[in-house]
């Protein structure tokens, strides 16, 4: 069965970086996009960007341009989201999700809580 | 970016009711509109994709309609497990940005 398993919770100080991993199984990793979506406590969903695991092409929300990097390792079917220059506003649950070329996501990871606090 | 506005922001209903949630786009998005359900502490779940296609495994009481700028999610005969928050998502014009609506919280009356 399709599964996306994310890395565990992280705590960072303001100004630091965090890297979240998303390991896929149960399907051909390079056939589907990986989207990253975050959700601040008590707030709605915010799309951050996607990576095409086949080509490595990425597309980032302008809000995160220059601060986010999405990468993949096809040898282990894993995707990564690296977010730098963290502030308290980046405290959120970060999800990876399998996506189709038309943009919708049918399988989601369990979420990774990133807490930014001094 | 394309803005998505959901209404209402919250809704109270009873088991067995029929409810409708609407989503309006700030410009035409053809049929590139998806609906997700999210329960507390859980990841979102895809219900409807491309405006009206029911995701596999989703009960047929959920349906979606619309095109252009105006879309609706309808839930017939509400069940206890349907009380959750619902989000619309537009995916028009990729690689243009994807955006979500602000969510509609469906509560038990």
PDB file of C-alpha atoms in Angstrom:
ATOM      1  CA  UNK A   1       0.000   0.000   0.000  1.00  0.00           C
ATOM      2  CA  UNK A   2       1.086   3.573  -0.630  1.00  0.00           C
ATOM      3  CA  UNK A   3       2.776   5.162   2.371  1.00  0.00           C
ATOM      4  CA  UNK A   4       4.590   8.398   3.000  1.00  0.00           C
ATOM      5  CA  UNK A   5       6.518   8.334   6.266  1.00  0.00           C
ATOM      6  CA  UNK A   6       7.992  11.571   7.530  1.00  0.00           C
ATOM      7  CA  UNK A   7      10.796  12.255   9.949  1.00  0.00           C
ATOM      8  CA  UNK A   8      10.167  13.135  13.566  1.00  0.00           C
ATOM      9  CA  UNK A   9       9.449  16.394  15.327  1.00  0.00           C
ATOM     10  CA  UNK A  10      12.122  19.075  15.369  1.00  0.00           C
ATOM     11  CA  UNK A  11      12.872  22.049  17.590  1.00  0.00           C
ATOM     12  CA  UNK A  12      15.006  24.877  16.236  1.00  0.00           C
ATOM     13  CA  UNK A  13      16.101  28.310  17.356  1.00  0.00           C
ATOM     14  CA  UNK A  14      15.262  31.374  15.306  1.00  0.00           C
ATOM     15  CA  UNK A  15      17.658  31.800  12.388  1.00  0.00           C
ATOM     16  CA  UNK A  16      18.400  28.087  12.134  1.00  0.00           C
ATOM     17  CA  UNK A  17      17.434  25.642   9.381  1.00  0.00           C
ATOM     18  CA  UNK A  18      15.455  22.414   9.400  1.00  0.00           C
ATOM     19  CA  UNK A  19      15.342  19.492   6.989  1.00  0.00           C
ATOM     20  CA  UNK A  20      12.272  17.244   6.902  1.00  0.00           C
ATOM     21  CA  UNK A  21      12.309  13.915   5.106  1.00  0.00           C
ATOM     22  CA  UNK A  22       9.497  11.990   3.456  1.00  0.00           C
ATOM     23  CA  UNK A  23      10.069   8.356   2.541  1.00  0.00           C
ATOM     24  CA  UNK A  24       7.724   6.849   0.004  1.00  0.00           C
ATOM     25  CA  UNK A  25       6.780   3.219  -0.445  1.00  0.00           C
ATOM     26  CA  UNK A  26       4.184   1.139  -2.266  1.00  0.00           C
ATOM     27  CA  UNK A  27       4.450   2.914  -5.617  1.00  0.00           C
ATOM     28  CA  UNK A  28       6.990   4.020  -8.210  1.00  0.00           C
ATOM     29  CA  UNK A  29       8.495   7.111  -6.611  1.00  0.00           C
ATOM     30  CA  UNK A  30       9.397   8.844  -9.869  1.00  0.00           C
ATOM     31  CA  UNK A  31       5.870   8.634 -11.305  1.00  0.00           C
ATOM     32  CA  UNK A  32       4.300  11.239  -8.993  1.00  0.00           C
ATOM     33  CA  UNK A  33       5.138  14.696  -7.688  1.00  0.00           C
ATOM     34  CA  UNK A  34       5.805  15.352  -4.031  1.00  0.00           C
ATOM     35  CA  UNK A  35       4.095  18.434  -2.615  1.00  0.00           C
ATOM     36  CA  UNK A  36       4.898  20.102   0.688  1.00  0.00           C
ATOM     37  CA  UNK A  37       2.100  21.754   2.637  1.00  0.00           C
ATOM     38  CA  UNK A  38       2.255  23.288   6.076  1.00  0.00           C
ATOM     39  CA  UNK A  39      -0.303  24.087   8.749  1.00  0.00           C
ATOM     40  CA  UNK A  40       0.373  26.502  11.579  1.00  0.00           C
ATOM     41  CA  UNK A  41      -1.337  25.719  14.902  1.00  0.00           C
ATOM     42  CA  UNK A  42      -5.091  26.245  14.554  1.00  0.00           C
ATOM     43  CA  UNK A  43      -4.702  27.576  11.017  1.00  0.00           C
ATOM     44  CA  UNK A  44      -5.436  26.412   7.489  1.00  0.00           C
ATOM     45  CA  UNK A  45      -3.350  24.650   4.862  1.00  0.00           C
ATOM     46  CA  UNK A  46      -0.549  26.473   3.058  1.00  0.00           C
ATOM     47  CA  UNK A  47       1.100  25.093  -0.074  1.00  0.00           C
ATOM     48  CA  UNK A  48       4.879  25.481  -0.090  1.00  0.00           C
ATOM     49  CA  UNK A  49       5.910  23.880  -3.354  1.00  0.00           C
ATOM     50  CA  UNK A  50       6.539  20.651  -5.205  1.00  0.00           C
ATOM     51  CA  UNK A  51       9.307  18.553  -6.611  1.00  0.00           C
ATOM     52  CA  UNK A  52       9.154  16.258  -9.585  1.00  0.00           C
ATOM     53  CA  UNK A  53      11.143  13.239  -8.354  1.00  0.00           C
ATOM     54  CA  UNK A  54      11.796  12.090 -11.908  1.00  0.00           C
ATOM     55  CA  UNK A  55      13.510  15.251 -13.130  1.00  0.00           C
ATOM     56  CA  UNK A  56      14.314  17.011  -9.884  1.00  0.00           C
ATOM     57  CA  UNK A  57      12.427  20.089 -11.125  1.00  0.00           C
ATOM     58  CA  UNK A  58      10.947  22.197  -8.377  1.00  0.00           C
ATOM     59  CA  UNK A  59       8.295  24.879  -8.070  1.00  0.00           C
ATOM     60  CA  UNK A  60       8.154  26.965  -4.916  1.00  0.00           C
ATOM     61  CA  UNK A  61       5.569  29.328  -3.552  1.00  0.00           C
ATOM     62  CA  UNK A  62       6.901  32.844  -3.904  1.00  0.00           C
ATOM     63  CA  UNK A  63       6.453  33.246  -0.173  1.00  0.00           C
ATOM     64  CA  UNK A  64       9.251  30.764   0.454  1.00  0.00           C
ATOM     65  CA  UNK A  65      11.528  31.536  -2.516  1.00  0.00           C
ATOM     66  CA  UNK A  66      15.129  31.817  -1.427  1.00  0.00           C
ATOM     67  CA  UNK A  67      14.457  30.114   1.878  1.00  0.00           C
ATOM     68  CA  UNK A  68      13.232  26.657   0.851  1.00  0.00           C
ATOM     69  CA  UNK A  69      14.895  23.849  -1.041  1.00  0.00           C
ATOM     70  CA  UNK A  70      13.173  20.622  -2.064  1.00  0.00           C
ATOM     71  CA  UNK A  71      15.331  17.697  -3.087  1.00  0.00           C
ATOM     72  CA  UNK A  72      15.001  13.974  -3.594  1.00  0.00           C
ATOM     73  CA  UNK A  73      17.009  10.789  -3.497  1.00  0.00           C
ATOM     74  CA  UNK A  74      15.499   8.359  -5.963  1.00  0.00           C
ATOM     75  CA  UNK A  75      17.748   5.520  -4.769  1.00  0.00           C
ATOM     76  CA  UNK A  76      15.817   5.379  -1.514  1.00  0.00           C
ATOM     77  CA  UNK A  77      12.507   6.941  -2.677  1.00  0.00           C
ATOM     78  CA  UNK A  78      12.823   9.896  -0.352  1.00  0.00           C
ATOM     79  CA  UNK A  79      12.045  13.571  -0.664  1.00  0.00           C
ATOM     80  CA  UNK A  80      13.354  16.360   1.517  1.00  0.00           C
ATOM     81  CA  UNK A  81      12.259  19.862   2.412  1.00  0.00           C
ATOM     82  CA  UNK A  82      14.881  22.211   3.770  1.00  0.00           C
ATOM     83  CA  UNK A  83      13.703  25.519   5.261  1.00  0.00           C
ATOM     84  CA  UNK A  84      16.230  28.114   6.393  1.00  0.00           C
ATOM     85  CA  UNK A  85      16.240  31.363   8.379  1.00  0.00           C
ATOM     86  CA  UNK A  86      13.471  30.101  10.607  1.00  0.00           C
ATOM     87  CA  UNK A  87      11.280  32.430  12.639  1.00  0.00           C
ATOM     88  CA  UNK A  88       8.516  31.719  15.121  1.00  0.00           C
ATOM     89  CA  UNK A  89       6.042  32.080  12.236  1.00  0.00           C
ATOM     90  CA  UNK A  90       7.474  28.865  10.792  1.00  0.00           C
ATOM     91  CA  UNK A  91       6.218  26.828  13.734  1.00  0.00           C
ATOM     92  CA  UNK A  92       3.848  24.432  12.027  1.00  0.00           C
ATOM     93  CA  UNK A  93       3.027  20.890  11.036  1.00  0.00           C
ATOM     94  CA  UNK A  94       4.719  20.125   7.725  1.00  0.00           C
ATOM     95  CA  UNK A  95       3.180  17.555   5.398  1.00  0.00           C
ATOM     96  CA  UNK A  96       4.459  15.863   2.290  1.00  0.00           C
ATOM     97  CA  UNK A  97       1.881  14.546  -0.147  1.00  0.00           C
ATOM     98  CA  UNK A  98       1.915  12.518  -3.352  1.00  0.00           C
ATOM     99  CA  UNK A  99       0.667  14.606  -6.235  1.00  0.00           C
ATOM    100  CA  UNK A 100      -0.594  14.226  -9.758  1.00  0.00           C
ATOM    101  CA  UNK A 101       0.456  16.456 -12.624  1.00  0.00           C
ATOM    102  CA  UNK A 102      -2.898  18.210 -12.370  1.00  0.00           C
ATOM    103  CA  UNK A 103      -2.004  19.114  -8.808  1.00  0.00           C
ATOM    104  CA  UNK A 104      -4.209  17.184  -6.445  1.00  0.00           C
ATOM    105  CA  UNK A 105      -2.721  14.958  -3.747  1.00  0.00           C
ATOM    106  CA  UNK A 106      -4.114  11.562  -2.872  1.00  0.00           C
ATOM    107  CA  UNK A 107      -1.738  10.318  -0.181  1.00  0.00           C
ATOM    108  CA  UNK A 108      -0.260  12.343   2.644  1.00  0.00           C
ATOM    109  CA  UNK A 109       2.439  11.799   5.193  1.00  0.00           C
ATOM    110  CA  UNK A 110       1.653  11.895   8.884  1.00  0.00           C
ATOM    111  CA  UNK A 111       3.119  15.357   9.312  1.00  0.00           C
ATOM    112  CA  UNK A 112       6.248  16.637  11.020  1.00  0.00           C
ATOM    113  CA  UNK A 113       5.944  19.249  13.749  1.00  0.00           C
ATOM    114  CA  UNK A 114       8.605  21.932  13.548  1.00  0.00           C
ATOM    115  CA  UNK A 115       8.789  24.242  16.540  1.00  0.00           C
ATOM    116  CA  UNK A 116      10.850  27.410  16.365  1.00  0.00           C
ATOM    117  CA  UNK A 117      11.591  28.844  19.763  1.00  0.00           C
ATOM    118  CA  UNK A 118      14.426  30.618  21.474  1.00  0.00           C
TER     119      UNK A 118
ATOM    120  CA  UNK B   1      -1.882  34.301  -6.890  1.00  0.00           C
ATOM    121  CA  UNK B   2      -5.409  32.994  -7.285  1.00  0.00           C
ATOM    122  CA  UNK B   3      -7.421  33.573  -4.103  1.00  0.00           C
ATOM    123  CA  UNK B   4      -9.924  30.987  -2.924  1.00  0.00           C
ATOM    124  CA  UNK B   5     -12.809  32.022  -0.704  1.00  0.00           C
ATOM    125  CA  UNK B   6     -14.880  29.405   1.064  1.00  0.00           C
ATOM    126  CA  UNK B   7     -18.257  29.965   2.633  1.00  0.00           C
ATOM    127  CA  UNK B   8     -19.396  29.584   5.231  1.00  0.00           C
ATOM    128  CA  UNK B   9     -16.351  29.564   7.515  1.00  0.00           C
ATOM    129  CA  UNK B  10     -18.254  27.375   9.940  1.00  0.00           C
ATOM    130  CA  UNK B  11     -21.479  25.450   9.798  1.00  0.00           C
ATOM    131  CA  UNK B  12     -23.612  23.563  12.310  1.00  0.00           C
ATOM    132  CA  UNK B  13     -25.695  20.662  11.075  1.00  0.00           C
ATOM    133  CA  UNK B  14     -27.343  17.486  12.297  1.00  0.00           C
ATOM    134  CA  UNK B  15     -26.834  13.871  11.365  1.00  0.00           C
ATOM    135  CA  UNK B  16     -28.932  13.168   8.279  1.00  0.00           C
ATOM    136  CA  UNK B  17     -28.819  16.753   6.979  1.00  0.00           C
ATOM    137  CA  UNK B  18     -27.703  17.785   3.519  1.00  0.00           C
ATOM    138  CA  UNK B  19     -25.012  20.465   3.560  1.00  0.00           C
ATOM    139  CA  UNK B  20     -23.376  22.523   0.868  1.00  0.00           C
ATOM    140  CA  UNK B  21     -20.043  24.322   1.077  1.00  0.00           C
ATOM    141  CA  UNK B  22     -19.052  26.780  -1.592  1.00  0.00           C
ATOM    142  CA  UNK B  23     -15.684  27.875  -2.900  1.00  0.00           C
ATOM    143  CA  UNK B  24     -15.126  30.874  -5.143  1.00  0.00           C
ATOM    144  CA  UNK B  25     -11.964  31.568  -7.121  1.00  0.00           C
ATOM    145  CA  UNK B  26     -10.677  35.064  -7.838  1.00  0.00           C
ATOM    146  CA  UNK B  27     -10.375  34.125 -11.524  1.00  0.00           C
ATOM    147  CA  UNK B  28     -11.454  31.257 -13.693  1.00  0.00           C
ATOM    148  CA  UNK B  29      -9.748  27.979 -12.828  1.00  0.00           C
ATOM    149  CA  UNK B  30     -11.669  25.766 -15.264  1.00  0.00           C
ATOM    150  CA  UNK B  31     -12.237  22.531 -13.292  1.00  0.00           C
ATOM    151  CA  UNK B  32      -8.950  22.529 -11.386  1.00  0.00           C
ATOM    152  CA  UNK B  33     -10.630  22.419  -8.003  1.00  0.00           C
ATOM    153  CA  UNK B  34     -10.189  19.768  -5.333  1.00  0.00           C
ATOM    154  CA  UNK B  35     -11.792  19.153  -1.950  1.00  0.00           C
ATOM    155  CA  UNK B  36     -10.176  17.732   1.170  1.00  0.00           C
ATOM    156  CA  UNK B  37     -11.494  16.704   4.562  1.00  0.00           C
ATOM    157  CA  UNK B  38      -9.355  17.109   7.659  1.00  0.00           C
ATOM    158  CA  UNK B  39     -10.063  15.786  11.136  1.00  0.00           C
ATOM    159  CA  UNK B  40      -8.207  17.028  14.220  1.00  0.00           C
ATOM    160  CA  UNK B  41      -4.691  15.653  14.448  1.00  0.00           C
ATOM    161  CA  UNK B  42      -4.908  13.986  11.052  1.00  0.00           C
ATOM    162  CA  UNK B  43      -3.574  14.697   7.586  1.00  0.00           C
ATOM    163  CA  UNK B  44      -6.013  15.979   4.964  1.00  0.00           C
ATOM    164  CA  UNK B  45      -7.927  13.390   2.973  1.00  0.00           C
ATOM    165  CA  UNK B  46      -8.772  13.848  -0.702  1.00  0.00           C
ATOM    166  CA  UNK B  47     -12.523  13.682  -1.351  1.00  0.00           C
ATOM    167  CA  UNK B  48     -13.111  15.197  -4.787  1.00  0.00           C
ATOM    168  CA  UNK B  49     -10.644  16.041  -7.537  1.00  0.00           C
ATOM    169  CA  UNK B  50     -11.036  18.080 -10.703  1.00  0.00           C
ATOM    170  CA  UNK B  51     -14.278  19.567  -9.401  1.00  0.00           C
ATOM    171  CA  UNK B  52     -16.520  16.511  -9.598  1.00  0.00           C
ATOM    172  CA  UNK B  53     -14.547  13.250  -9.594  1.00  0.00           C
ATOM    173  CA  UNK B  54     -15.033  11.181  -6.468  1.00  0.00           C
ATOM    174  CA  UNK B  55     -11.791   9.823  -5.056  1.00  0.00           C
ATOM    175  CA  UNK B  56     -11.669   6.047  -4.728  1.00  0.00           C
ATOM    176  CA  UNK B  57     -13.028   4.832  -1.405  1.00  0.00           C
ATOM    177  CA  UNK B  58     -14.921   8.039  -0.613  1.00  0.00           C
ATOM    178  CA  UNK B  59     -18.632   7.502   0.126  1.00  0.00           C
ATOM    179  CA  UNK B  60     -21.027   8.508  -2.628  1.00  0.00           C
ATOM    180  CA  UNK B  61     -22.837  10.949  -0.303  1.00  0.00           C
ATOM    181  CA  UNK B  62     -20.004  13.366  -1.145  1.00  0.00           C
ATOM    182  CA  UNK B  63     -20.266  15.155  -4.468  1.00  0.00           C
ATOM    183  CA  UNK B  64     -18.689  18.162  -6.129  1.00  0.00           C
ATOM    184  CA  UNK B  65     -19.794  20.482  -8.893  1.00  0.00           C
ATOM    185  CA  UNK B  66     -18.899  23.709 -10.618  1.00  0.00           C
ATOM    186  CA  UNK B  67     -16.461  25.174 -13.087  1.00  0.00           C
ATOM    187  CA  UNK B  68     -14.904  28.518 -13.790  1.00  0.00           C
ATOM    188  CA  UNK B  69     -15.026  30.438 -10.534  1.00  0.00           C
ATOM    189  CA  UNK B  70     -17.819  28.856  -8.483  1.00  0.00           C
ATOM    190  CA  UNK B  71     -17.750  25.412  -6.944  1.00  0.00           C
ATOM    191  CA  UNK B  72     -19.717  23.443  -4.384  1.00  0.00           C
ATOM    192  CA  UNK B  73     -19.141  20.430  -2.183  1.00  0.00           C
ATOM    193  CA  UNK B  74     -22.351  18.693  -1.160  1.00  0.00           C
ATOM    194  CA  UNK B  75     -22.687  16.098   1.550  1.00  0.00           C
ATOM    195  CA  UNK B  76     -25.956  14.193   1.523  1.00  0.00           C
ATOM    196  CA  UNK B  77     -27.261  12.543   4.682  1.00  0.00           C
ATOM    197  CA  UNK B  78     -24.517  13.668   7.060  1.00  0.00           C
ATOM    198  CA  UNK B  79     -22.935  10.928   9.102  1.00  0.00           C
ATOM    199  CA  UNK B  80     -21.209  11.365  12.485  1.00  0.00           C
ATOM    200  CA  UNK B  81     -17.800  10.808  10.900  1.00  0.00           C
ATOM    201  CA  UNK B  82     -18.329  13.725   8.482  1.00  0.00           C
ATOM    202  CA  UNK B  83     -17.900  16.382  11.150  1.00  0.00           C
ATOM    203  CA  UNK B  84     -14.545  17.854  10.229  1.00  0.00           C
ATOM    204  CA  UNK B  85     -12.936  20.806   8.444  1.00  0.00           C
ATOM    205  CA  UNK B  86     -13.178  20.977   4.660  1.00  0.00           C
ATOM    206  CA  UNK B  87     -10.755  22.754   2.347  1.00  0.00           C
ATOM    207  CA  UNK B  88     -10.943  23.561  -1.318  1.00  0.00           C
ATOM    208  CA  UNK B  89      -7.733  23.743  -3.355  1.00  0.00           C
ATOM    209  CA  UNK B  90      -7.106  25.189  -6.783  1.00  0.00           C
ATOM    210  CA  UNK B  91      -4.397  23.729  -8.990  1.00  0.00           C
ATOM    211  CA  UNK B  92      -4.964  25.747 -12.151  1.00  0.00           C
ATOM    212  CA  UNK B  93      -2.114  26.597 -14.438  1.00  0.00           C
ATOM    213  CA  UNK B  94       0.670  24.614 -12.819  1.00  0.00           C
ATOM    214  CA  UNK B  95       3.494  25.703 -12.366  1.00  0.00           C
ATOM    215  CA  UNK B  96       1.518  28.677 -11.113  1.00  0.00           C
ATOM    216  CA  UNK B  97       1.028  28.627  -7.322  1.00  0.00           C
ATOM    217  CA  UNK B  98      -1.445  26.231  -5.740  1.00  0.00           C
ATOM    218  CA  UNK B  99      -3.743  27.796  -3.144  1.00  0.00           C
ATOM    219  CA  UNK B 100      -6.215  26.548  -0.564  1.00  0.00           C
ATOM    220  CA  UNK B 101      -9.387  28.065   0.724  1.00  0.00           C
ATOM    221  CA  UNK B 102      -9.421  29.087   4.360  1.00  0.00           C
ATOM    222  CA  UNK B 103     -11.467  26.071   5.407  1.00  0.00           C
ATOM    223  CA  UNK B 104     -15.023  25.365   6.534  1.00  0.00           C
ATOM    224  CA  UNK B 105     -15.530  23.822   9.936  1.00  0.00           C
ATOM    225  CA  UNK B 106     -18.548  21.518  10.020  1.00  0.00           C
ATOM    226  CA  UNK B 107     -19.842  21.000  13.542  1.00  0.00           C
ATOM    227  CA  UNK B 108     -22.594  18.960  15.093  1.00  0.00           C
ATOM    228  CA  UNK B 109     -25.730  20.938  15.955  1.00  0.00           C
TER     229      UNK B 109
END
